Amino acid sequence: MKAKIYPSKNKTATIKLPCSKSLAHRAIICASLADGISHITNVDFSVDIDATISAMQHLGAKIEKKEHEVIVEGSSRFNYDGQMVNAFESGSTLRFLIPVFSLCDKEVTFIGSKRLMERPQSVYEKLFAKQNISFIHNDKITINGRLKSGMIEIDGNISSQFISGLLFTLPLLDNDSKIVIRPPFESKSYVDLTLQILRIFNVEAYYQDEYTLFIKGNQKYHACDYEVEADYSQLAFFGALGLINNDVECINFTLDSLQGDKQILNAFEKMNGIINNIEDGFIFRSSDLHAATIDLQNCPDLGPMLFALATQAKGQSVFTNALRLRIKESDRIEAMEQELRKLNQDISSSEDVVYVNGKNKVIAKEILSSHNDHRIVMALSILATISENVVEIDQVEAINKSYPKFFDDLRKCGIRVELYD
């Protein structure tokens, strides 16, 4: 599917953004491991969230989807049905659940998109080998063996999803465990989100020091009701629309959230963006943007939109610690370089630093590619609203991974969008 985006000034609009995908994944997993019924509310369904729901159903949870709600009848017993677990394109689903499914004491096979299966899984490969657990990784991943408690050492500069996967699993083992994180500890905020959700479901895990997590063994998850916060990573897109086009109001946010992508507000302010706080959200106002240096170490998902936004800031913006963007749904640095150049923009990079020189007119020279990446689609679409001419983007169905209603919300802002095959 392709999208044509017609440049236009957006009308002042109020947008209720989707729930935090990060928190929804975590809550559904915890509820599925708890005896009893949990109600998870303010849920927006996407391919990634559906992948986690399906996986937990394979594990024996009974899950009913309603409008913006998931009713989960979980079980502390691992009634795995023996079917292959399809993570589709969801790195969270795969990495969170590999150690959880090891407790089935059965062979389990995970499948997913080609890109997902190519992403590194070295943390689990090394850990499982050390514990004499079978771990075979080719075009799928097959495990056979039960994770053991004890002390586990992990490099902190590899995805925090591995740490979270262990945090979901280790409390269910008979004995206590420790996770020792070798610095630098990147994306710590995502680990903090996992600890927050564990506490809500009555599971104890905490920092003994800056780099050591203690996990008490022989615990049980308790069913509960939980309302998922709105997603700060999605706020990046409509916030940017407000800054480069016209005012946008975004609501339904937890202002003291632990989400690492809340750093988008600091990034906008460093670029001289005007943000007004309201009771449950923010108003983003058209701003005279200036270049800034921004560290993406703990918020790599913000990269694509910030690169696009920087094209409209005076001077050279520098984005450091960007290496992990190269192993996402696409190589997001290379993808944004290719596509922004098609829009008459000046962007370059080293392995882990991105340079953007603004301010240049947005002029579409050819059809843009999504690189089958939801965040690339959304970042390019926001920039397209201020183009000198119509912008076409291919494979925009990639948004279904996280934000299926993205174009609907863009239209609510008065932007003309045509979708066609």
Short mmCIF file of C-alpha atoms in Angstrom, two decimals:
data_model
loop_
_atom_site.label_atom_id
_atom_site.label_comp_id
_atom_site.label_asym_id
_atom_site.label_seq_id
_atom_site.Cartn_x
_atom_site.Cartn_y
_atom_site.Cartn_z
CA MET A 1 0.00 0.00 0.00
CA LYS A 2 1.18 3.52 -0.84
CA ALA A 3 0.34 6.88 0.71
CA LYS A 4 0.12 10.28 -0.95
CA ILE A 5 0.56 13.08 1.54
CA TYR A 6 -0.49 16.54 0.42
CA PRO A 7 1.36 19.42 2.07
CA SER A 8 -0.94 21.60 4.10
CA LYS A 9 -1.12 23.52 7.33
CA ASN A 10 -2.71 21.30 9.94
CA LYS A 11 -5.65 22.61 11.87
CA THR A 12 -5.34 22.81 15.63
CA ALA A 13 -6.31 19.33 16.79
CA THR A 14 -6.46 17.20 19.93
CA ILE A 15 -4.99 13.74 19.52
CA LYS A 16 -5.35 10.90 22.01
CA LEU A 17 -2.28 8.82 21.29
CA PRO A 18 -2.06 5.01 21.52
CA CYS A 19 -1.05 3.17 24.64
CA SER A 20 2.59 2.46 25.44
CA LYS A 21 3.41 -0.68 23.49
CA SER A 22 6.28 -1.33 25.92
CA LEU A 23 3.96 -1.33 28.93
CA ALA A 24 1.18 -3.26 27.19
CA HIS A 25 3.57 -6.12 26.29
CA ARG A 26 4.76 -6.30 29.88
CA ALA A 27 1.31 -6.18 31.45
CA ILE A 28 -0.09 -8.90 29.18
CA ILE A 29 2.85 -11.20 29.95
CA CYS A 30 2.56 -10.69 33.71
CA ALA A 31 -1.22 -11.18 33.67
CA SER A 32 -0.81 -14.38 31.67
CA LEU A 33 1.57 -15.79 34.28
CA ALA A 34 -0.78 -14.97 37.17
CA ASP A 35 -3.53 -17.23 38.50
CA GLY A 36 -6.86 -15.43 38.16
CA ILE A 37 -8.36 -12.77 35.91
CA SER A 38 -6.73 -9.45 35.05
CA HIS A 39 -8.25 -6.57 33.10
CA ILE A 40 -5.72 -4.60 31.06
CA THR A 41 -7.38 -1.40 29.83
CA ASN A 42 -6.45 1.45 27.45
CA VAL A 43 -4.93 -1.08 25.04
CA ASP A 44 -4.47 -0.27 21.36
CA PHE A 45 -4.05 -3.37 19.24
CA SER A 46 -1.24 -3.71 16.73
CA VAL A 47 0.70 -6.52 15.09
CA ASP A 48 3.26 -6.47 17.90
CA ILE A 49 0.71 -6.60 20.72
CA ASP A 50 -1.23 -9.33 18.93
CA ALA A 51 2.01 -11.32 18.69
CA THR A 52 2.44 -11.26 22.46
CA ILE A 53 -1.23 -12.14 23.03
CA SER A 54 -0.96 -15.12 20.68
CA ALA A 55 2.27 -16.30 22.31
CA MET A 56 0.77 -16.23 25.80
CA GLN A 57 -2.26 -18.16 24.51
CA HIS A 58 0.15 -20.87 23.33
CA LEU A 59 1.43 -20.94 26.91
CA GLY A 60 -2.08 -21.60 28.26
CA ALA A 61 -3.50 -18.18 29.06
CA LYS A 62 -7.10 -17.49 28.07
CA ILE A 63 -7.20 -14.00 26.56
CA GLU A 64 -10.22 -12.09 25.29
CA LYS A 65 -9.79 -8.91 23.26
CA LYS A 66 -12.39 -6.16 23.58
CA GLU A 67 -12.29 -2.58 22.38
CA HIS A 68 -9.24 -1.08 24.12
CA GLU A 69 -9.24 -3.88 26.72
CA VAL A 70 -7.69 -7.29 27.22
CA ILE A 71 -9.22 -9.74 29.71
CA VAL A 72 -6.59 -12.27 30.73
CA GLU A 73 -7.27 -15.48 32.65
CA GLY A 74 -3.72 -16.47 33.44
CA SER A 75 -2.15 -19.56 34.88
CA SER A 76 1.03 -20.26 36.84
CA ARG A 77 1.06 -23.68 35.17
CA PHE A 78 2.84 -23.87 31.85
CA ASN A 79 0.25 -25.54 29.63
CA TYR A 80 2.20 -25.06 26.42
CA ASP A 81 0.27 -26.39 23.42
CA GLY A 82 3.36 -27.42 21.45
CA GLN A 83 2.72 -25.04 18.54
CA MET A 84 5.35 -22.78 16.97
CA VAL A 85 5.36 -19.30 18.51
CA ASN A 86 5.20 -16.57 15.85
CA ALA A 87 6.70 -13.27 17.01
CA PHE A 88 6.14 -11.71 13.54
CA GLU A 89 8.34 -8.56 13.68
CA SER A 90 8.20 -8.03 17.45
CA GLY A 91 11.62 -8.06 19.07
CA SER A 92 9.96 -7.52 22.45
CA THR A 93 7.77 -10.61 22.07
CA LEU A 94 10.69 -12.78 21.05
CA ARG A 95 13.28 -11.63 23.55
CA PHE A 96 10.87 -11.31 26.47
CA LEU A 97 9.51 -14.82 25.98
CA ILE A 98 12.44 -17.05 25.06
CA PRO A 99 13.44 -17.53 28.74
CA VAL A 100 9.79 -17.71 29.86
CA PHE A 101 9.07 -20.56 27.45
CA SER A 102 12.20 -22.39 28.62
CA LEU A 103 10.21 -23.23 31.76
CA CYS A 104 7.88 -25.44 29.71
CA ASP A 105 10.44 -28.28 29.87
CA LYS A 106 9.63 -28.95 26.21
CA GLU A 107 11.13 -28.09 22.85
CA VAL A 108 9.78 -24.72 21.70
CA THR A 109 10.26 -23.15 18.26
CA PHE A 110 9.97 -19.41 17.64
CA ILE A 111 9.43 -18.03 14.16
CA GLY A 112 9.11 -14.49 12.83
CA SER A 113 9.97 -12.16 9.99
CA LYS A 114 13.29 -12.59 8.18
CA ARG A 115 14.57 -9.32 9.65
CA LEU A 116 13.63 -10.33 13.19
CA MET A 117 15.32 -13.71 12.89
CA GLU A 118 18.48 -11.95 11.69
CA ARG A 119 18.65 -9.74 14.77
CA PRO A 120 21.29 -10.80 17.33
CA GLN A 121 20.37 -13.16 20.17
CA SER A 122 23.89 -13.64 21.51
CA VAL A 123 22.94 -13.01 25.16
CA TYR A 124 20.64 -16.02 25.23
CA GLU A 125 22.92 -18.13 23.04
CA LYS A 126 25.80 -17.69 25.49
CA LEU A 127 23.63 -18.05 28.61
CA PHE A 128 21.85 -21.16 27.37
CA ALA A 129 25.15 -22.75 26.31
CA LYS A 130 26.59 -22.06 29.77
CA GLN A 131 23.56 -23.71 31.39
CA ASN A 132 23.62 -26.64 28.94
CA ILE A 133 20.29 -25.65 27.36
CA SER A 134 19.76 -26.26 23.66
CA PHE A 135 19.54 -23.06 21.62
CA ILE A 136 19.51 -23.36 17.83
CA HIS A 137 19.29 -20.14 15.82
CA ASN A 138 18.96 -20.16 12.03
CA ASP A 139 15.85 -18.99 10.17
CA LYS A 140 13.98 -19.79 13.38
CA ILE A 141 14.93 -20.31 17.03
CA THR A 142 14.43 -23.61 18.81
CA ILE A 143 15.09 -24.05 22.52
CA ASN A 144 14.90 -27.12 24.74
CA GLY A 145 15.77 -26.95 28.42
CA ARG A 146 14.90 -25.08 31.58
CA LEU A 147 16.60 -21.86 32.66
CA LYS A 148 18.41 -22.14 36.01
CA SER A 149 18.58 -19.62 38.82
CA GLY A 150 21.81 -18.10 40.09
CA MET A 151 24.10 -15.28 39.00
CA ILE A 152 23.87 -14.18 35.38
CA GLU A 153 26.22 -11.63 33.81
CA ILE A 154 25.08 -9.54 30.83
CA ASP A 155 26.71 -6.80 28.77
CA GLY A 156 24.77 -3.60 29.33
CA ASN A 157 25.33 -2.24 25.83
CA ILE A 158 23.17 -4.94 24.22
CA SER A 159 19.37 -4.66 24.10
CA SER A 160 17.67 -4.30 27.48
CA GLN A 161 15.00 -6.71 26.18
CA PHE A 162 17.24 -9.59 27.26
CA ILE A 163 17.36 -8.29 30.84
CA SER A 164 13.58 -7.88 30.88
CA GLY A 165 13.10 -11.41 29.57
CA LEU A 166 15.13 -12.75 32.48
CA LEU A 167 13.26 -10.53 34.95
CA PHE A 168 9.95 -12.08 33.87
CA THR A 169 11.35 -15.60 34.30
CA LEU A 170 13.75 -15.72 37.25
CA PRO A 171 11.11 -14.97 39.96
CA LEU A 172 9.39 -18.26 39.01
CA LEU A 173 12.46 -20.38 39.76
CA ASP A 174 12.99 -22.07 43.12
CA ASN A 175 16.03 -20.09 44.23
CA ASP A 176 17.14 -16.45 44.24
CA SER A 177 19.03 -14.94 41.30
CA LYS A 178 21.17 -11.95 40.44
CA ILE A 179 21.67 -10.21 37.13
CA VAL A 180 25.03 -8.43 36.98
CA ILE A 181 25.15 -5.84 34.19
CA ARG A 182 28.53 -4.97 32.73
CA PRO A 183 28.67 -1.21 31.96
CA PRO A 184 27.85 0.81 30.01
CA PHE A 185 24.19 0.16 30.90
CA GLU A 186 22.12 1.39 27.94
CA SER A 187 18.31 1.65 27.79
CA LYS A 188 18.07 1.32 31.57
CA SER A 189 14.70 3.06 31.45
CA TYR A 190 13.17 0.00 29.77
CA VAL A 191 14.41 -2.22 32.60
CA ASP A 192 12.86 0.24 35.05
CA LEU A 193 9.52 -0.18 33.23
CA THR A 194 9.78 -3.95 33.67
CA LEU A 195 10.48 -3.58 37.38
CA GLN A 196 7.49 -1.23 37.68
CA ILE A 197 5.11 -3.73 36.08
CA LEU A 198 6.52 -6.64 38.11
CA ARG A 199 5.72 -4.71 41.30
CA ILE A 200 2.17 -4.08 40.11
CA PHE A 201 1.73 -7.85 39.71
CA ASN A 202 3.28 -8.43 43.16
CA VAL A 203 6.67 -9.73 42.02
CA GLU A 204 9.83 -8.57 43.79
CA ALA A 205 13.00 -7.58 41.94
CA TYR A 206 15.22 -4.61 42.70
CA TYR A 207 18.64 -3.01 42.28
CA GLN A 208 21.20 -3.99 44.91
CA ASP A 209 23.54 -1.45 43.36
CA GLU A 210 23.80 0.45 40.08
CA TYR A 211 24.62 -2.66 38.05
CA THR A 212 23.17 -5.56 40.07
CA LEU A 213 19.55 -6.72 40.08
CA PHE A 214 18.35 -9.10 42.80
CA ILE A 215 15.42 -11.38 42.02
CA LYS A 216 13.82 -13.38 44.80
CA GLY A 217 12.92 -16.93 43.77
CA ASN A 218 9.78 -19.00 44.28
CA GLN A 219 7.41 -16.09 43.65
CA LYS A 220 3.97 -15.97 42.05
CA TYR A 221 2.37 -13.34 39.85
CA HIS A 222 -0.93 -11.99 41.21
CA ALA A 223 -3.79 -11.04 38.90
CA CYS A 224 -4.79 -7.38 38.95
CA ASP A 225 -6.37 -4.61 36.88
CA TYR A 226 -4.05 -2.19 35.09
CA GLU A 227 -4.54 0.81 32.81
CA VAL A 228 -1.79 1.28 30.23
CA GLU A 229 -0.26 4.74 29.84
CA ALA A 230 -0.14 6.58 26.52
CA ASP A 231 3.04 6.12 24.49
CA TYR A 232 5.76 8.78 24.56
CA SER A 233 7.50 7.23 21.54
CA GLN A 234 4.38 7.92 19.44
CA LEU A 235 4.14 11.40 20.95
CA ALA A 236 7.34 12.16 19.02
CA PHE A 237 5.47 12.21 15.71
CA PHE A 238 2.53 14.45 16.53
CA GLY A 239 4.68 16.62 18.78
CA ALA A 240 7.00 17.18 15.82
CA LEU A 241 4.01 17.99 13.63
CA GLY A 242 3.09 20.76 16.04
CA LEU A 243 6.61 22.18 16.05
CA ILE A 244 7.12 22.33 12.26
CA ASN A 245 3.56 22.88 11.07
CA ASN A 246 0.86 24.15 13.42
CA ASP A 247 -0.29 23.60 17.00
CA VAL A 248 -1.17 20.06 18.11
CA GLU A 249 -2.57 19.03 21.49
CA CYS A 250 -1.70 15.51 22.69
CA ILE A 251 -3.58 14.07 25.66
CA ASN A 252 -3.95 11.01 27.92
CA PHE A 253 -0.39 11.07 29.23
CA THR A 254 1.05 10.15 32.63
CA LEU A 255 3.25 13.17 33.29
CA ASP A 256 5.52 11.40 35.81
CA SER A 257 5.95 8.35 33.56
CA LEU A 258 9.10 6.20 33.71
CA GLN A 259 9.07 5.70 29.93
CA GLY A 260 12.53 6.39 28.55
CA ASP A 261 11.05 7.93 25.40
CA LYS A 262 9.73 10.73 27.57
CA GLN A 263 13.13 12.21 26.67
CA ILE A 264 11.44 13.42 23.49
CA LEU A 265 10.28 16.44 25.48
CA ASN A 266 13.88 17.31 26.44
CA ALA A 267 15.01 16.81 22.85
CA PHE A 268 12.30 19.13 21.53
CA GLU A 269 13.21 21.78 24.10
CA LYS A 270 16.93 21.52 23.25
CA MET A 271 15.91 22.32 19.67
CA ASN A 272 13.99 25.40 20.89
CA GLY A 273 10.60 23.74 20.55
CA ILE A 274 7.69 25.38 22.35
CA ILE A 275 5.76 22.98 24.61
CA ASN A 276 2.92 23.94 26.94
CA ASN A 277 1.93 21.50 29.68
CA ILE A 278 -1.76 20.81 30.24
CA GLU A 279 -3.48 18.61 32.82
CA ASP A 280 -3.06 15.28 30.99
CA GLY A 281 -0.72 16.11 28.17
CA PHE A 282 0.97 18.79 26.09
CA ILE A 283 0.42 21.41 23.41
CA PHE A 284 3.19 21.60 20.81
CA ARG A 285 3.42 24.95 19.04
CA SER A 286 4.98 26.07 15.78
CA SER A 287 8.59 26.91 16.67
CA ASP A 288 11.77 28.47 15.33
CA LEU A 289 13.93 25.37 15.72
CA HIS A 290 17.68 25.43 16.36
CA ALA A 291 20.19 22.60 15.94
CA ALA A 292 21.20 20.56 18.99
CA THR A 293 23.37 17.64 20.07
CA ILE A 294 21.22 14.77 21.33
CA ASP A 295 22.28 11.47 22.92
CA LEU A 296 20.13 8.53 21.70
CA GLN A 297 21.68 5.94 24.03
CA ASN A 298 18.52 5.44 26.09
CA CYS A 299 15.94 6.38 23.47
CA PRO A 300 16.94 4.93 20.08
CA ASP A 301 13.33 4.69 18.85
CA LEU A 302 13.18 8.49 18.76
CA GLY A 303 15.94 8.66 16.16
CA PRO A 304 13.97 8.66 12.88
CA MET A 305 11.60 11.46 13.88
CA LEU A 306 14.40 13.54 15.40
CA PHE A 307 16.49 13.19 12.23
CA ALA A 308 13.54 14.42 10.18
CA LEU A 309 12.83 17.24 12.62
CA ALA A 310 16.47 18.35 12.56
CA THR A 311 16.18 19.09 8.84
CA GLN A 312 13.99 22.03 9.88
CA ALA A 313 16.37 23.35 12.56
CA LYS A 314 18.98 26.02 11.85
CA GLY A 315 22.53 24.68 11.97
CA GLN A 316 24.00 21.19 12.33
CA SER A 317 22.34 18.73 14.69
CA VAL A 318 24.42 15.82 15.99
CA PHE A 319 22.93 12.56 17.27
CA THR A 320 25.32 10.41 19.30
CA ASN A 321 25.20 6.79 20.50
CA ALA A 322 22.97 5.87 17.58
CA LEU A 323 24.53 2.49 16.73
CA ARG A 324 21.57 0.40 17.90
CA LEU A 325 19.37 2.04 15.27
CA ARG A 326 21.21 -0.10 12.73
CA ILE A 327 19.73 -3.35 14.10
CA LYS A 328 16.08 -2.38 14.39
CA GLU A 329 13.29 -3.26 11.93
CA SER A 330 15.59 -1.69 9.37
CA ASP A 331 18.97 -0.04 9.53
CA ARG A 332 17.24 3.16 10.57
CA ILE A 333 20.28 5.35 10.00
CA GLU A 334 20.82 4.15 6.45
CA ALA A 335 17.08 4.21 5.75
CA MET A 336 16.65 7.80 6.91
CA GLU A 337 19.75 8.91 5.00
CA GLN A 338 18.38 7.44 1.78
CA GLU A 339 14.89 8.84 2.17
CA LEU A 340 15.74 12.29 3.52
CA ARG A 341 18.10 12.82 0.59
CA LYS A 342 15.15 12.12 -1.70
CA LEU A 343 13.48 15.03 0.11
CA ASN A 344 16.38 17.44 -0.60
CA GLN A 345 17.92 17.10 2.88
CA ASP A 346 21.56 17.05 4.05
CA ILE A 347 22.26 14.07 6.32
CA SER A 348 25.36 11.93 6.88
CA SER A 349 26.67 9.49 9.45
CA SER A 350 29.55 7.53 10.88
CA GLU A 351 28.87 4.13 12.43
CA ASP A 352 27.12 5.54 15.50
CA VAL A 353 26.79 9.30 14.98
CA VAL A 354 24.31 11.07 12.69
CA TYR A 355 24.74 14.62 11.35
CA VAL A 356 21.85 16.65 9.96
CA ASN A 357 22.31 20.09 8.42
CA GLY A 358 19.21 22.28 8.32
CA LYS A 359 17.35 24.26 7.22
CA ASN A 360 16.42 23.12 3.72
CA LYS A 361 13.18 23.18 1.78
CA VAL A 362 11.40 19.83 1.65
CA ILE A 363 11.09 18.83 -2.01
CA ALA A 364 10.15 15.29 -3.03
CA LYS A 365 12.34 14.04 -5.87
CA GLU A 366 10.95 10.49 -6.13
CA ILE A 367 8.72 7.98 -4.33
CA LEU A 368 9.98 7.25 -0.81
CA SER A 369 10.46 3.77 0.63
CA SER A 370 9.31 2.77 4.10
CA HIS A 371 12.01 0.09 4.36
CA ASN A 372 9.12 -1.87 5.91
CA ASP A 373 9.66 0.08 9.13
CA HIS A 374 6.78 1.74 10.97
CA ARG A 375 8.90 4.54 12.45
CA ILE A 376 10.38 5.42 9.06
CA VAL A 377 6.86 5.74 7.59
CA MET A 378 5.66 8.01 10.37
CA ALA A 379 8.75 10.23 10.45
CA LEU A 380 8.66 10.79 6.69
CA SER A 381 4.90 11.43 6.76
CA ILE A 382 5.24 14.20 9.32
CA LEU A 383 7.98 15.91 7.30
CA ALA A 384 5.89 15.49 4.13
CA THR A 385 3.22 17.81 5.54
CA ILE A 386 5.51 20.81 4.92
CA SER A 387 6.84 19.69 1.53
CA GLU A 388 6.80 21.94 -1.52
CA ASN A 389 5.05 19.15 -3.43
CA VAL A 390 3.08 15.93 -2.90
CA VAL A 391 5.05 13.14 -1.22
CA GLU A 392 4.45 9.46 -1.98
CA ILE A 393 5.62 6.69 0.36
CA ASP A 394 5.58 2.98 -0.49
CA GLN A 395 4.80 0.05 1.88
CA VAL A 396 3.08 2.24 4.46
CA GLU A 397 1.25 -0.79 5.89
CA ALA A 398 4.34 -1.07 8.10
CA ILE A 399 2.51 1.23 10.55
CA ASN A 400 0.33 -1.74 11.55
CA LYS A 401 3.25 -2.92 13.68
CA SER A 402 2.60 -0.23 16.29
CA TYR A 403 0.11 2.46 15.23
CA PRO A 404 -2.52 1.23 12.72
CA LYS A 405 -4.57 4.44 13.09
CA PHE A 406 -1.66 6.78 12.41
CA PHE A 407 -3.04 8.11 9.12
CA ASP A 408 -6.52 8.47 10.63
CA ASP A 409 -5.04 10.70 13.33
CA LEU A 410 -3.03 12.63 10.75
CA ARG A 411 -6.27 13.32 8.89
CA LYS A 412 -7.83 14.54 12.15
CA CYS A 413 -5.18 17.24 12.07
CA GLY A 414 -6.44 18.33 8.67
CA ILE A 415 -3.68 16.72 6.61
CA ARG A 416 -4.88 15.25 3.33
CA VAL A 417 -3.73 11.65 2.95
CA GLU A 418 -4.65 9.25 0.15
CA LEU A 419 -3.98 5.52 0.56
CA TYR A 420 -3.93 3.27 -2.48
CA ASP A 421 -2.61 -0.11 -3.67
#
